[in-house]
CSV table of C-alpha atoms in Angstrom, one decimal:
chain,number,residue,atom,x,y,z
N,1,UNK,CA,10.9,-11.5,-30.0
N,2,UNK,CA,8.1,-13.8,-29.1
N,3,UNK,CA,6.9,-16.1,-26.4
N,4,UNK,CA,8.7,-19.3,-26.5
N,5,UNK,CA,7.0,-22.0,-24.1
N,6,UNK,CA,8.8,-25.3,-25.1
N,7,UNK,CA,12.1,-25.8,-24.3
N,8,UNK,CA,14.5,-28.8,-25.0
N,9,UNK,CA,15.7,-29.9,-21.9
N,10,UNK,CA,13.5,-31.7,-19.3
N,11,UNK,CA,12.3,-30.2,-16.2
N,12,UNK,CA,12.9,-31.3,-12.5
N,13,UNK,CA,9.3,-30.1,-11.4
N,14,UNK,CA,6.1,-31.2,-13.2
N,15,UNK,CA,4.3,-29.8,-15.8
N,16,UNK,CA,1.5,-28.4,-13.4
N,17,UNK,CA,4.1,-26.7,-11.3
N,18,UNK,CA,5.9,-25.4,-14.0
N,19,UNK,CA,2.5,-23.7,-15.6
N,20,UNK,CA,1.2,-22.4,-12.2
N,21,UNK,CA,4.5,-21.0,-11.1
N,22,UNK,CA,5.9,-19.7,-14.4
N,23,UNK,CA,4.1,-20.1,-17.8
N,24,UNK,CA,0.5,-19.8,-17.0
N,25,UNK,CA,0.7,-17.4,-14.1
N,26,UNK,CA,-0.3,-13.8,-14.8
N,27,UNK,CA,-0.2,-10.7,-13.0
N,28,UNK,CA,-3.6,-10.7,-11.6
N,29,UNK,CA,-6.5,-8.4,-11.1
N,30,UNK,CA,-9.5,-10.5,-11.4
N,31,UNK,CA,-10.3,-12.4,-8.2
N,32,UNK,CA,-12.7,-14.9,-6.9
N,33,UNK,CA,-14.6,-13.8,-3.5
N,34,UNK,CA,-12.7,-16.5,-1.4
N,35,UNK,CA,-10.6,-14.7,1.5
N,36,UNK,CA,-6.5,-15.0,1.8
N,37,UNK,CA,-6.2,-16.8,5.1
N,38,UNK,CA,-3.5,-16.7,7.5
N,39,UNK,CA,-2.8,-20.3,6.9
N,40,UNK,CA,-2.4,-19.7,3.0
N,41,UNK,CA,0.0,-16.8,3.8
N,42,UNK,CA,2.1,-19.1,6.1
N,43,UNK,CA,2.3,-21.6,3.5
N,44,UNK,CA,3.6,-19.0,0.9
N,45,UNK,CA,6.1,-17.8,3.3
N,46,UNK,CA,7.1,-20.8,4.8
N,47,UNK,CA,8.5,-21.6,1.2
N,48,UNK,CA,9.8,-18.5,0.3
N,49,UNK,CA,11.5,-17.8,3.4
N,50,UNK,CA,14.1,-20.3,2.3
N,51,UNK,CA,15.6,-18.1,-0.8
N,52,UNK,CA,18.9,-17.3,-0.4
N,53,UNK,CA,20.1,-13.5,0.5
N,54,UNK,CA,23.5,-11.9,1.1
N,55,UNK,CA,24.8,-12.9,4.6
N,56,UNK,CA,21.3,-14.3,5.2
N,57,UNK,CA,20.1,-10.8,5.9
N,58,UNK,CA,16.5,-11.1,5.1
N,59,UNK,CA,15.2,-7.8,5.2
N,60,UNK,CA,12.1,-8.1,3.5
N,61,UNK,CA,8.9,-7.4,5.7
N,62,UNK,CA,5.1,-6.8,5.1
N,63,UNK,CA,2.3,-5.5,6.0
N,64,UNK,CA,-1.2,-7.5,5.2
N,65,UNK,CA,-4.1,-5.2,4.5
N,66,UNK,CA,-7.5,-6.7,4.4
N,67,UNK,CA,-9.9,-4.6,6.5
N,68,UNK,CA,-11.9,-1.8,4.8
N,69,UNK,CA,-10.3,0.9,7.2
N,70,UNK,CA,-6.9,0.0,6.1
N,71,UNK,CA,-7.9,-0.9,2.7
N,72,UNK,CA,-9.1,3.0,2.4
N,73,UNK,CA,-6.0,4.4,4.0
N,74,UNK,CA,-3.8,2.4,1.6
N,75,UNK,CA,-6.0,3.4,-1.4
N,76,UNK,CA,-5.3,6.9,-0.7
N,77,UNK,CA,-1.5,6.2,-1.2
N,78,UNK,CA,-2.0,4.7,-4.5
N,79,UNK,CA,-2.1,6.3,-8.1
N,80,UNK,CA,-5.1,6.7,-9.7
N,81,UNK,CA,-4.7,3.8,-11.7
N,82,UNK,CA,-4.1,1.2,-9.1
N,83,UNK,CA,-7.1,2.3,-6.5
N,84,UNK,CA,-9.8,0.1,-7.9
N,85,UNK,CA,-6.9,-2.7,-8.1
N,86,UNK,CA,-6.6,-2.5,-4.2
N,87,UNK,CA,-10.3,-2.2,-3.2
N,88,UNK,CA,-10.9,-5.4,-5.5
N,89,UNK,CA,-8.2,-7.7,-4.0
N,90,UNK,CA,-9.0,-9.9,-1.3
N,91,UNK,CA,-6.1,-9.0,0.7
N,92,UNK,CA,-3.1,-6.4,-0.4
N,93,UNK,CA,0.9,-6.9,1.0
N,94,UNK,CA,2.8,-3.7,1.6
N,95,UNK,CA,6.2,-4.8,0.9
N,96,UNK,CA,9.3,-3.1,2.9
N,97,UNK,CA,12.7,-3.7,3.5
N,98,UNK,CA,13.9,-3.1,7.0
N,99,UNK,CA,16.8,-0.6,7.1
N,100,UNK,CA,17.7,-2.2,10.5
N,101,UNK,CA,18.1,-5.5,9.1
N,102,UNK,CA,21.5,-5.6,10.5
N,103,UNK,CA,20.3,-6.0,14.1
N,104,UNK,CA,19.1,-9.6,13.4
N,105,UNK,CA,22.4,-10.7,11.8
N,106,UNK,CA,24.2,-11.9,15.1
N,107,UNK,CA,21.2,-14.7,15.2
N,108,UNK,CA,20.8,-14.8,10.9
N,109,UNK,CA,24.4,-15.0,10.3
N,110,UNK,CA,26.4,-16.6,13.3
N,111,UNK,CA,29.3,-17.2,11.3
N,112,UNK,CA,30.2,-13.2,11.7
N,113,UNK,CA,29.6,-12.2,15.0
N,114,UNK,CA,29.6,-8.3,15.4
N,115,UNK,CA,29.1,-7.8,11.6
N,116,UNK,CA,25.6,-6.2,12.4
N,117,UNK,CA,27.0,-3.9,14.6
N,118,UNK,CA,29.6,-2.8,12.4
N,119,UNK,CA,26.8,-2.0,9.6
N,120,UNK,CA,25.1,0.1,12.0
N,121,UNK,CA,26.9,3.3,11.1
N,122,UNK,CA,26.7,2.5,7.5
N,123,UNK,CA,23.3,3.9,6.5
N,124,UNK,CA,24.0,3.9,2.6
N,125,UNK,CA,25.1,0.5,2.6
N,126,UNK,CA,22.3,-0.9,4.6
N,127,UNK,CA,19.8,1.2,2.3
N,128,UNK,CA,21.5,-0.8,-0.7
N,129,UNK,CA,22.0,-3.7,1.0
N,130,UNK,CA,18.5,-4.2,2.3
N,131,UNK,CA,16.7,-3.1,-0.8
N,132,UNK,CA,18.5,-5.4,-3.2
N,133,UNK,CA,17.9,-8.3,-1.1
N,134,UNK,CA,14.4,-7.6,-0.2
N,135,UNK,CA,14.1,-7.7,-4.1
N,136,UNK,CA,15.5,-10.8,-4.3
N,137,UNK,CA,12.9,-11.9,-1.6
N,138,UNK,CA,10.0,-10.5,-3.4
N,139,UNK,CA,10.8,-12.7,-6.4
N,140,UNK,CA,10.9,-15.7,-4.0
N,141,UNK,CA,7.8,-14.6,-2.3
N,142,UNK,CA,5.9,-14.2,-5.5
N,143,UNK,CA,6.8,-17.9,-6.4
N,144,UNK,CA,5.9,-18.7,-2.9
N,145,UNK,CA,2.3,-17.4,-3.3
N,146,UNK,CA,1.5,-19.0,-6.6
N,147,UNK,CA,3.2,-22.3,-4.8
N,148,UNK,CA,0.3,-21.9,-2.2
N,149,UNK,CA,-2.4,-21.4,-4.5
N,150,UNK,CA,-2.7,-17.6,-4.4
N,151,UNK,CA,-2.1,-15.2,-7.4
N,152,UNK,CA,-0.3,-12.0,-7.2
N,153,UNK,CA,-0.7,-8.5,-8.7
N,154,UNK,CA,2.7,-6.6,-8.2
N,155,UNK,CA,2.6,-2.7,-8.6
N,156,UNK,CA,3.5,0.6,-7.3
N,157,UNK,CA,2.0,3.3,-4.7
N,158,UNK,CA,2.0,7.0,-5.4
N,159,UNK,CA,3.1,8.0,-1.9
N,160,UNK,CA,5.7,5.4,-0.2
N,161,UNK,CA,6.4,8.3,2.7
N,162,UNK,CA,2.8,8.2,3.3
N,163,UNK,CA,2.8,4.1,3.1
N,164,UNK,CA,5.6,3.9,5.6
N,165,UNK,CA,3.5,6.4,7.9
N,166,UNK,CA,0.4,4.3,7.4
N,167,UNK,CA,1.7,0.9,7.8
N,168,UNK,CA,5.3,1.0,9.4
N,169,UNK,CA,5.4,4.1,11.8
N,170,UNK,CA,8.0,3.3,14.6
N,171,UNK,CA,10.0,0.8,12.6
N,172,UNK,CA,13.0,1.1,10.2
N,173,UNK,CA,10.8,-0.4,7.4
N,174,UNK,CA,10.7,1.2,4.0
N,175,UNK,CA,8.0,0.1,1.6
N,176,UNK,CA,8.8,-0.6,-2.0
N,177,UNK,CA,6.1,-2.4,-3.5
N,178,UNK,CA,2.6,-3.2,-3.1
N,179,UNK,CA,1.3,-6.7,-4.1
N,180,UNK,CA,-2.2,-7.7,-4.5
N,181,UNK,CA,-3.1,-11.4,-3.4
N,182,UNK,CA,-5.9,-13.5,-3.8
N,183,UNK,CA,-7.4,-16.5,-5.8
N,184,UNK,CA,-7.6,-15.5,-9.5
N,185,UNK,CA,-10.9,-15.8,-11.4
N,186,UNK,CA,-10.1,-17.6,-14.4
N,187,UNK,CA,-6.6,-16.7,-16.2
N,188,UNK,CA,-6.5,-13.5,-13.3
N,189,UNK,CA,-6.2,-11.0,-16.4
N,190,UNK,CA,-7.8,-9.9,-19.7
N,191,UNK,CA,-4.6,-8.5,-20.8
N,192,UNK,CA,-2.4,-10.8,-23.3
N,193,UNK,CA,0.9,-11.6,-22.2
N,194,UNK,CA,3.3,-9.3,-23.1
N,195,UNK,CA,6.7,-10.2,-25.0
N,196,UNK,CA,9.6,-11.9,-23.3
N,197,UNK,CA,13.3,-12.1,-24.2
N,198,UNK,CA,14.6,-15.6,-25.6
N,199,UNK,CA,17.9,-16.5,-23.7
N,200,UNK,CA,20.1,-15.4,-26.7
N,201,UNK,CA,18.9,-11.9,-26.5
N,202,UNK,CA,19.8,-11.7,-22.7
N,203,UNK,CA,22.9,-13.5,-22.5
N,204,UNK,CA,26.4,-14.1,-23.8
N,205,UNK,CA,28.7,-17.3,-23.4
N,206,UNK,CA,32.2,-17.3,-22.5
D,1,UNK,CA,13.8,-18.2,15.6
D,2,UNK,CA,13.4,-21.9,14.5
D,3,UNK,CA,13.3,-23.3,11.0
D,4,UNK,CA,9.6,-24.5,10.6
D,5,UNK,CA,8.8,-26.8,7.5
D,6,UNK,CA,5.4,-27.7,8.0
D,7,UNK,CA,2.5,-25.5,7.1
D,8,UNK,CA,-1.1,-26.2,7.6
D,9,UNK,CA,-2.3,-24.8,4.1
D,10,UNK,CA,-2.7,-27.6,1.4
D,11,UNK,CA,0.2,-26.5,-1.5
D,12,UNK,CA,-1.0,-26.1,-5.3
D,13,UNK,CA,2.4,-27.8,-6.0
D,14,UNK,CA,3.9,-31.4,-5.1
D,15,UNK,CA,6.0,-32.0,-2.0
D,16,UNK,CA,8.5,-32.8,-4.5
D,17,UNK,CA,8.5,-29.5,-6.4
D,18,UNK,CA,8.1,-27.5,-3.0
D,19,UNK,CA,11.3,-29.3,-1.8
D,20,UNK,CA,13.4,-28.8,-5.0
D,21,UNK,CA,12.8,-25.3,-5.1
D,22,UNK,CA,12.5,-24.3,-1.8
D,23,UNK,CA,12.8,-26.4,1.3
D,24,UNK,CA,15.7,-28.6,0.3
D,25,UNK,CA,17.4,-26.2,-2.0
D,26,UNK,CA,20.8,-24.9,-0.5
D,27,UNK,CA,23.3,-22.5,-1.9
D,28,UNK,CA,25.8,-25.0,-3.7
D,29,UNK,CA,29.1,-25.0,-3.7
D,30,UNK,CA,29.9,-28.9,-4.1
D,31,UNK,CA,29.4,-30.2,-7.7
D,32,UNK,CA,29.1,-33.1,-9.8
D,33,UNK,CA,31.5,-33.5,-13.1
D,34,UNK,CA,28.2,-33.0,-15.2
D,35,UNK,CA,28.2,-30.0,-17.3
D,36,UNK,CA,25.6,-27.3,-17.4
D,37,UNK,CA,24.5,-27.6,-21.2
D,38,UNK,CA,22.7,-24.6,-23.2
D,39,UNK,CA,19.8,-26.7,-23.2
D,40,UNK,CA,19.4,-26.6,-19.5
D,41,UNK,CA,20.1,-22.9,-19.0
D,42,UNK,CA,17.1,-22.4,-21.8
D,43,UNK,CA,14.7,-24.4,-19.8
D,44,UNK,CA,15.4,-22.2,-16.8
D,45,UNK,CA,15.5,-19.2,-18.5
D,46,UNK,CA,12.0,-20.3,-20.4
D,47,UNK,CA,10.6,-20.6,-17.0
D,48,UNK,CA,12.1,-17.4,-15.2
D,49,UNK,CA,11.4,-15.0,-18.0
D,50,UNK,CA,7.7,-15.0,-17.1
D,51,UNK,CA,8.5,-13.3,-14.0
D,52,UNK,CA,6.7,-9.9,-13.4
D,53,UNK,CA,8.8,-6.8,-13.8
D,54,UNK,CA,7.6,-3.2,-13.6
D,55,UNK,CA,5.9,-2.3,-17.1
D,56,UNK,CA,7.8,-5.5,-18.2
D,57,UNK,CA,10.8,-3.8,-18.0
D,58,UNK,CA,12.9,-7.0,-17.8
D,59,UNK,CA,16.2,-5.5,-17.4
D,60,UNK,CA,18.4,-8.6,-16.5
D,61,UNK,CA,21.2,-9.6,-18.7
D,62,UNK,CA,23.8,-12.2,-17.9
D,63,UNK,CA,27.3,-13.9,-19.3
D,64,UNK,CA,27.5,-17.7,-19.1
D,65,UNK,CA,31.5,-18.1,-18.1
D,66,UNK,CA,32.8,-21.8,-18.9
D,67,UNK,CA,35.7,-21.9,-20.7
D,68,UNK,CA,38.9,-21.7,-18.5
D,69,UNK,CA,40.3,-18.6,-19.9
D,70,UNK,CA,37.0,-16.8,-18.8
D,71,UNK,CA,36.7,-18.6,-15.7
D,72,UNK,CA,40.4,-17.3,-15.0
D,73,UNK,CA,39.6,-13.7,-15.8
D,74,UNK,CA,36.7,-13.9,-13.4
D,75,UNK,CA,38.4,-15.4,-10.9
D,76,UNK,CA,40.8,-12.7,-10.7
D,77,UNK,CA,37.7,-10.3,-9.8
D,78,UNK,CA,36.5,-12.2,-7.1
D,79,UNK,CA,37.3,-12.2,-3.2
D,80,UNK,CA,39.8,-14.5,-1.7
D,81,UNK,CA,37.2,-16.3,-0.3
D,82,UNK,CA,34.7,-16.8,-3.7
D,83,UNK,CA,37.8,-17.8,-6.0
D,84,UNK,CA,37.8,-21.6,-5.5
D,85,UNK,CA,34.1,-21.6,-5.8
D,86,UNK,CA,34.1,-20.1,-9.1
D,87,UNK,CA,36.9,-22.5,-10.3
D,88,UNK,CA,35.1,-25.5,-8.9
D,89,UNK,CA,31.8,-24.6,-10.5
D,90,UNK,CA,30.7,-26.2,-13.9
D,91,UNK,CA,29.4,-22.7,-15.0
D,92,UNK,CA,29.1,-19.4,-13.5
D,93,UNK,CA,26.7,-16.6,-14.5
D,94,UNK,CA,27.5,-13.0,-14.2
D,95,UNK,CA,24.2,-11.1,-13.6
D,96,UNK,CA,24.0,-7.9,-14.7
D,97,UNK,CA,21.1,-4.7,-15.1
D,98,UNK,CA,21.0,-3.2,-18.7
D,99,UNK,CA,21.0,0.4,-17.8
D,100,UNK,CA,19.7,0.9,-21.5
D,101,UNK,CA,16.8,-1.4,-20.6
D,102,UNK,CA,14.4,1.7,-21.9
D,103,UNK,CA,15.5,1.3,-25.4
D,104,UNK,CA,13.5,-2.0,-25.8
D,105,UNK,CA,10.4,-0.5,-23.9
D,106,UNK,CA,8.4,0.4,-27.2
D,107,UNK,CA,8.6,-3.7,-28.0
D,108,UNK,CA,8.0,-4.6,-24.4
D,109,UNK,CA,5.3,-2.1,-23.0
D,110,UNK,CA,3.4,-1.2,-26.3
D,111,UNK,CA,0.6,0.3,-24.1
D,112,UNK,CA,2.7,3.3,-23.4
D,113,UNK,CA,4.5,4.3,-26.6
D,114,UNK,CA,7.4,6.9,-26.3
D,115,UNK,CA,7.7,5.7,-22.6
D,116,UNK,CA,11.1,4.5,-23.3
D,117,UNK,CA,12.4,7.4,-24.9
D,118,UNK,CA,11.0,9.7,-22.2
D,119,UNK,CA,13.5,7.5,-20.0
D,120,UNK,CA,16.6,8.1,-21.7
D,121,UNK,CA,17.5,11.5,-19.9
D,122,UNK,CA,16.8,9.9,-16.4
D,123,UNK,CA,20.1,8.3,-15.7
D,124,UNK,CA,19.3,8.0,-11.9
D,125,UNK,CA,15.8,6.4,-12.5
D,126,UNK,CA,17.2,4.1,-14.9
D,127,UNK,CA,19.8,2.8,-12.6
D,128,UNK,CA,17.2,2.5,-9.8
D,129,UNK,CA,14.6,0.8,-11.8
D,130,UNK,CA,17.0,-1.4,-13.5
D,131,UNK,CA,18.8,-2.7,-10.9
D,132,UNK,CA,15.5,-3.5,-8.6
D,133,UNK,CA,13.8,-5.3,-11.3
D,134,UNK,CA,17.1,-7.2,-12.2
D,135,UNK,CA,17.2,-8.1,-8.3
D,136,UNK,CA,13.3,-9.7,-8.7
D,137,UNK,CA,14.4,-11.4,-11.9
D,138,UNK,CA,17.4,-13.1,-10.0
D,139,UNK,CA,14.7,-14.5,-7.7
D,140,UNK,CA,13.1,-15.8,-10.6
D,141,UNK,CA,15.8,-17.3,-12.2
D,142,UNK,CA,17.3,-18.8,-8.9
D,143,UNK,CA,13.8,-20.9,-8.8
D,144,UNK,CA,14.0,-21.3,-12.8
D,145,UNK,CA,17.5,-23.1,-12.7
D,146,UNK,CA,16.5,-25.3,-9.6
D,147,UNK,CA,12.9,-26.1,-11.8
D,148,UNK,CA,15.3,-27.0,-14.7
D,149,UNK,CA,17.4,-29.4,-12.1
D,150,UNK,CA,20.5,-27.2,-11.5
D,151,UNK,CA,22.0,-25.8,-8.2
D,152,UNK,CA,22.7,-21.9,-7.4
D,153,UNK,CA,25.7,-20.6,-5.6
D,154,UNK,CA,25.4,-16.6,-5.5
D,155,UNK,CA,27.7,-14.7,-4.5
D,156,UNK,CA,29.2,-11.4,-4.5
D,157,UNK,CA,32.4,-10.1,-6.8
D,158,UNK,CA,35.1,-8.1,-5.4
D,159,UNK,CA,35.3,-5.8,-8.4
D,160,UNK,CA,32.4,-4.8,-10.4
D,161,UNK,CA,34.1,-2.5,-12.4
D,162,UNK,CA,36.3,-5.0,-13.5
D,163,UNK,CA,33.6,-7.7,-14.4
D,164,UNK,CA,32.0,-4.9,-16.8
D,165,UNK,CA,34.9,-4.5,-18.4
D,166,UNK,CA,35.8,-8.3,-18.8
D,167,UNK,CA,32.1,-9.3,-19.8
D,168,UNK,CA,29.9,-6.2,-20.7
D,169,UNK,CA,32.4,-4.1,-22.4
D,170,UNK,CA,30.6,-1.8,-24.9
D,171,UNK,CA,27.3,-2.4,-23.7
D,172,UNK,CA,25.1,-0.6,-20.6
D,173,UNK,CA,25.0,-3.9,-18.6
D,174,UNK,CA,26.3,-3.0,-14.9
D,175,UNK,CA,27.0,-6.1,-13.2
D,176,UNK,CA,25.7,-6.8,-9.5
D,177,UNK,CA,26.2,-10.6,-8.4
D,178,UNK,CA,27.6,-13.7,-9.7
D,179,UNK,CA,25.8,-17.3,-9.3
D,180,UNK,CA,27.6,-20.5,-9.8
D,181,UNK,CA,25.3,-22.8,-11.6
D,182,UNK,CA,25.8,-26.7,-11.8
D,183,UNK,CA,24.3,-30.1,-10.8
D,184,UNK,CA,24.6,-30.6,-6.9
D,185,UNK,CA,26.6,-33.3,-5.1
D,186,UNK,CA,24.6,-34.7,-2.5
D,187,UNK,CA,22.7,-31.8,-0.8
D,188,UNK,CA,25.4,-29.3,-2.6
D,189,UNK,CA,26.9,-27.9,0.8
D,190,UNK,CA,28.5,-29.1,4.0
D,191,UNK,CA,27.0,-25.6,5.8
D,192,UNK,CA,24.1,-26.4,8.0
D,193,UNK,CA,20.9,-24.1,7.1
D,194,UNK,CA,20.9,-21.0,9.1
D,195,UNK,CA,17.9,-19.6,10.6
D,196,UNK,CA,14.7,-18.0,9.0
D,197,UNK,CA,12.0,-15.5,10.3
D,198,UNK,CA,8.5,-17.0,10.7
D,199,UNK,CA,5.7,-15.4,9.3
D,200,UNK,CA,4.6,-13.3,12.5
D,201,UNK,CA,8.6,-12.0,12.5
D,202,UNK,CA,8.3,-10.6,9.4
D,203,UNK,CA,4.6,-9.5,8.8
D,204,UNK,CA,1.9,-7.4,10.8
D,205,UNK,CA,-1.7,-7.7,10.1
D,206,UNK,CA,-4.0,-4.4,9.3
């Protein structure tokens, strides 16, 4: 297993974009002093929001954590190894899926009127559909953040119940991931790139 | 809720890439006759593989379905509304997560020797971690396919147990999504774009 950078087919995006979004982008924990502005987050979201989800369910929600008070609340709920990472980042996103995503489906998916209501009693199904599709959207969001010139550092909290209480009280949002965001200092990390699978190691042809 | 295209912050990628990856890309079901080559899939994978996963676990696997015989097997396992979509697409990817992803972790995540072995008895945890991280990777893969000039049409099968038997027998791979792939004819669909949430509808500031 090696890290293959070159490919034989031409890309439809330029090398700068391919490097920035995929090849040179790293999980970041070293940041410049530049803040993360609302405009930058809007630019990232206004790309990421277009990624497809099942029945256009769009269950991803997030809290943007920037003030020292809110940072301190979040740090308490992180594992020891991730506390300093949250403290150091210009902004930290707490990602959640909305367990009540079905309430918006008459608007989001007008082809199937009433489908949201039919999901209301299906608690376990909404957990699965919400969680899976929010993870899909997280892939789009990380790409959207990079496209907006930001770097991302995804990691896990230690206490997601506590996170829900601190940032999503009174909502159906269930936190599942924490993502530091900012402008990368240099490569954004001192860790060397870990191995990746090549195509023939993950796929079969039929 | 409207579809906001413009944003106030400058992007770090050019408008062509932003349109191709996000803003103009659609879930596709109308294709040109051009085949999907192994080189194109390698180009897409050699971008998508770099997206971050928890502990570099990289659980996404897939079957590339192109022959009439394999297409017919897959069509049998799709819901009626998706059968013609599989038949019409130049290639169809069957996405799965590897429930035995932990067996590769000594290589993929050498910082924590033995961690893969410690996951071996944790069946339910591996299901969750494998599934969540494979969905994350699916977000990267859809972006990678678009970056390689391909269009994607994700949808669900009707019978995932049957899909596992047909395409992943003898492995720990568990199918969770089917994605048509090819070159879009025009916009790739006749359906108008469905609504999207704006940033202030999905986020809170702290």
